[in-house]
C-alpha positions as a printed Julia matrix, in Angstrom:
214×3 Matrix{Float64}:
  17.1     8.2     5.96
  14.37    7.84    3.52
  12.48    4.94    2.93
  10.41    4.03   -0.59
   7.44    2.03   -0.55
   5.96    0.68   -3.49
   3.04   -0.65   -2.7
  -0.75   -1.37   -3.73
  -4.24   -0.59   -2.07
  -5.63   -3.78   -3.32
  -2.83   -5.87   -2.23
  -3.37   -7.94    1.05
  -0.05   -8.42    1.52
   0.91   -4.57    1.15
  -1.2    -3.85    5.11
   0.04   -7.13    6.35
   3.71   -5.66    5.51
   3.13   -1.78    6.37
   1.68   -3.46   10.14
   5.03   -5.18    9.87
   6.62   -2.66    9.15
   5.97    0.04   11.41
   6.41   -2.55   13.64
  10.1    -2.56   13.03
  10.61    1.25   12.84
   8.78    1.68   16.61
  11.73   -0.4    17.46
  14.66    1.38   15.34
  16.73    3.19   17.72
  17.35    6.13   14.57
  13.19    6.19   14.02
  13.12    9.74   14.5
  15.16   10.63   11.51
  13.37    8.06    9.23
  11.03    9.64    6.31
   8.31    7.18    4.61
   7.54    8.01    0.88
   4.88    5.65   -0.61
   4.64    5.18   -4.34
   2.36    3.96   -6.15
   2.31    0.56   -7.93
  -0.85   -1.47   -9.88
  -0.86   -4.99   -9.37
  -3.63   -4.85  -12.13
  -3.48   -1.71  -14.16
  -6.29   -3.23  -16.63
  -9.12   -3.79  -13.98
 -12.01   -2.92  -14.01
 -13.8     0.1   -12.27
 -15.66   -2.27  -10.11
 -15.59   -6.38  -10.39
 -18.54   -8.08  -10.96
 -16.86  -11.27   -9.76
 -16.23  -12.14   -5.54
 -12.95  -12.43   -4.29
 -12.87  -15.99   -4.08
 -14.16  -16.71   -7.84
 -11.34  -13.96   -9.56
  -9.17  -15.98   -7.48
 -10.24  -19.41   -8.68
 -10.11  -17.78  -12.48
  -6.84  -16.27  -12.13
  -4.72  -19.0   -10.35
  -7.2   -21.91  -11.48
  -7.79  -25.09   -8.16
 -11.6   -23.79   -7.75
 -13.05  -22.09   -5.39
 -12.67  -24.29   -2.62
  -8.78  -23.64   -3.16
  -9.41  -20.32   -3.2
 -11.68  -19.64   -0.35
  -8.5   -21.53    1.83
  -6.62  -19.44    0.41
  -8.54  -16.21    1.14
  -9.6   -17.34    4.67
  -5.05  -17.8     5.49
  -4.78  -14.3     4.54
  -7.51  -13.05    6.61
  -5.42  -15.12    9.53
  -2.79  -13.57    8.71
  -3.95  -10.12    8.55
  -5.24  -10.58   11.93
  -2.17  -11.96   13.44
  -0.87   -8.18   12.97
  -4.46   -6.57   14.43
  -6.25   -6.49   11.09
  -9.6    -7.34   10.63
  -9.86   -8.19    6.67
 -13.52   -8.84    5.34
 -13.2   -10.55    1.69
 -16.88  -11.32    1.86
 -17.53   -7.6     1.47
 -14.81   -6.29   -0.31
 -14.81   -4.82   -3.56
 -12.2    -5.62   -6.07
 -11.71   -2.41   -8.16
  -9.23   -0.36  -10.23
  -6.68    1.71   -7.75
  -5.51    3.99   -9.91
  -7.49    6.95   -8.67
  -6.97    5.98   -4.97
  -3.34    6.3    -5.9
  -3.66    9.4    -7.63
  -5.36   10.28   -4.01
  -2.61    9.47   -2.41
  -0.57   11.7    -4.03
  -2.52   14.58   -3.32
  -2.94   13.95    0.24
   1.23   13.86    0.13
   1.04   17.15   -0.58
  -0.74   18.11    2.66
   1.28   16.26    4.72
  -1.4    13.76    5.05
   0.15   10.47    2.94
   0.96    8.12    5.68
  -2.8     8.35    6.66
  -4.38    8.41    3.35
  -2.73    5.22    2.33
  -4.06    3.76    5.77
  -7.35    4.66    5.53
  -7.67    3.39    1.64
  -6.51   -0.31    2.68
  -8.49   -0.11    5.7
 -11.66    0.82    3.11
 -10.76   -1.47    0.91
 -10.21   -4.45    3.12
 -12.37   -4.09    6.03
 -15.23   -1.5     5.36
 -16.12   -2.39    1.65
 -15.93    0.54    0.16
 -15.15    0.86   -3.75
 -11.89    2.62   -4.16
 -12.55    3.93   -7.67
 -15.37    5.85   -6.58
 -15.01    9.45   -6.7
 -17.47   10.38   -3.79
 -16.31    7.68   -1.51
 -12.39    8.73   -2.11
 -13.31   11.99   -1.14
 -15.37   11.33    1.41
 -12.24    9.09    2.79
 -10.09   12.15    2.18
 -12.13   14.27    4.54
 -12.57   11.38    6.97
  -8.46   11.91    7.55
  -8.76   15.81    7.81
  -8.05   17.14    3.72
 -10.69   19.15    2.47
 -13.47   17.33    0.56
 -14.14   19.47   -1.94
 -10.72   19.55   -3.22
  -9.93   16.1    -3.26
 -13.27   15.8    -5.54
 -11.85   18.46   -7.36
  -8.3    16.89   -8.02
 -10.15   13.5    -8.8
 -12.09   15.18  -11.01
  -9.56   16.72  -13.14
  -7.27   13.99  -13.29
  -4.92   15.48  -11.35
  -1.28   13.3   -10.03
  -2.15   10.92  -12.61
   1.8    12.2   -13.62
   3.18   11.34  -10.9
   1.04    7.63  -10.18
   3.38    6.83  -13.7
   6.5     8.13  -12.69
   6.26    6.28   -9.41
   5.51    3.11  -11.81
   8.13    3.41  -13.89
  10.78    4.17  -11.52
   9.53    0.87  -10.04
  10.04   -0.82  -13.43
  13.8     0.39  -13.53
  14.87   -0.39  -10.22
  13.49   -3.64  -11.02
  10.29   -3.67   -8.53
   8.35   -7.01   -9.44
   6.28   -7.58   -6.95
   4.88   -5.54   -3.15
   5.32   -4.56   -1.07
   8.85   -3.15   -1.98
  10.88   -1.29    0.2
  13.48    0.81   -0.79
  15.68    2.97    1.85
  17.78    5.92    0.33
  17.9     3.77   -3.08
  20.72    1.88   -1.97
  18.96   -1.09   -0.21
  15.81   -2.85   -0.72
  13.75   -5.4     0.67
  10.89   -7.7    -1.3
   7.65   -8.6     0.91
   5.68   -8.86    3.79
   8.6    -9.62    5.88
   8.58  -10.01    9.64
   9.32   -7.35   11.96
  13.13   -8.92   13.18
  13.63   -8.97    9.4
  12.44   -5.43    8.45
  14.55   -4.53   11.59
  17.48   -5.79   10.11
  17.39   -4.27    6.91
  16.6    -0.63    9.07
  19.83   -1.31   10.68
  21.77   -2.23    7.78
  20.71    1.09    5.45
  21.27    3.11    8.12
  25.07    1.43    8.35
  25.34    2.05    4.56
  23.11    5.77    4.67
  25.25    8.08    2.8
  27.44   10.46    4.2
  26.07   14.38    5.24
């Protein structure tokens, strides 16, 4: 059985659910014959390389209730986050553009080396501050997880899997993927959210009841 996650690096939510998630697969009597694809999704294709702005004040601008509201807001998720073992760090964070780490993502997939790659990028992003749109510091992260340095700088570089980044984006957008995470098992049965671990159990059980036949 395969399971599709559409998902973003700068998306809180996205680690709270893949903690959640694995979670729920550690528990699934069928894990061993489960396959995890992760595709790519923007929750803000038009950002910028870096943002000049905190957390808390892009927050205040984009949902309005000041920063005060916001901070609350920011300081729940970081609860949150740590209710599943993750240590988030808004204060240092750096908002930035994921298309690249995506595109990173990709070619890590194609050294057996996605599942990690997507965890170390979310751990950069929301614990060590790192800026996910920088080349040197993606590649750097890609050697950190084993892939070779130079040619993660070198697929960066030449725009490489930026293909593939779309197609993963616009099979979200005719499925009908709105919002991440998104979960998706052998395209028959999906699941929206950071749901809990009974929950994500549940729909594991149910897709493999419904997993098509050999």
């Amino acid at each position: 059985m395969n399971i599709e996650i559409w998902s973003d690096i700068a998306c809180p939510w996205c680690y709270v659910g893949k903690r959640r998630f694995e979670e729920a697969l550690e528990r699934f009597e069928h894990r061993d014959e489960v396959t995890v694809t992760w595709r790519s999704f923007e929750l803000d294709p038009s950002a910028p390389a870096e943002r000049s702005e905190s957390h808390a004040e892009h927050l205040a601008e984009k949902y309005g209730g000041g920063l005060e509201n916001a901070q609350r807001m920011l300081d729940s998720m970081t609860e949150t986050a740590a209710a599943v073992g993750l240590d988030f760090d808004f204060e240092h964070s750096r908002g930035a553009n994921t298309f690249d780490g995506h595109r990173l993502i990709h070619f890590a997939a194609q050294h057996g080396r996605q599942d990690e790659m997507k965890e170390r990028l979310l751990k950069a992003y929301f614990s060590d501050g790192e800026l996910v749109s920088d080349f040197s510091a993606l590649a750097r992260l890609a050697g950190e997880i084993g892939l070779d340095e130079a040619a993660a700088l070198d697929a960066l570089t030449s725009g490489a899997h930026a293909d593939e980044v779309r197609e993963d984006e616009h099979l979200a957008q005719r499925i009908g993927v709105r919002g991440v995470p998104f979960f998706v098992a052998d395209r028959q049965v999906g699941v929206s959210g950071a749901q809990e671990p009974d929950v994500m159990l549940d729909f594991l059980r149910q897709a493999w009841e419904r997993r098509p036949s050999p």
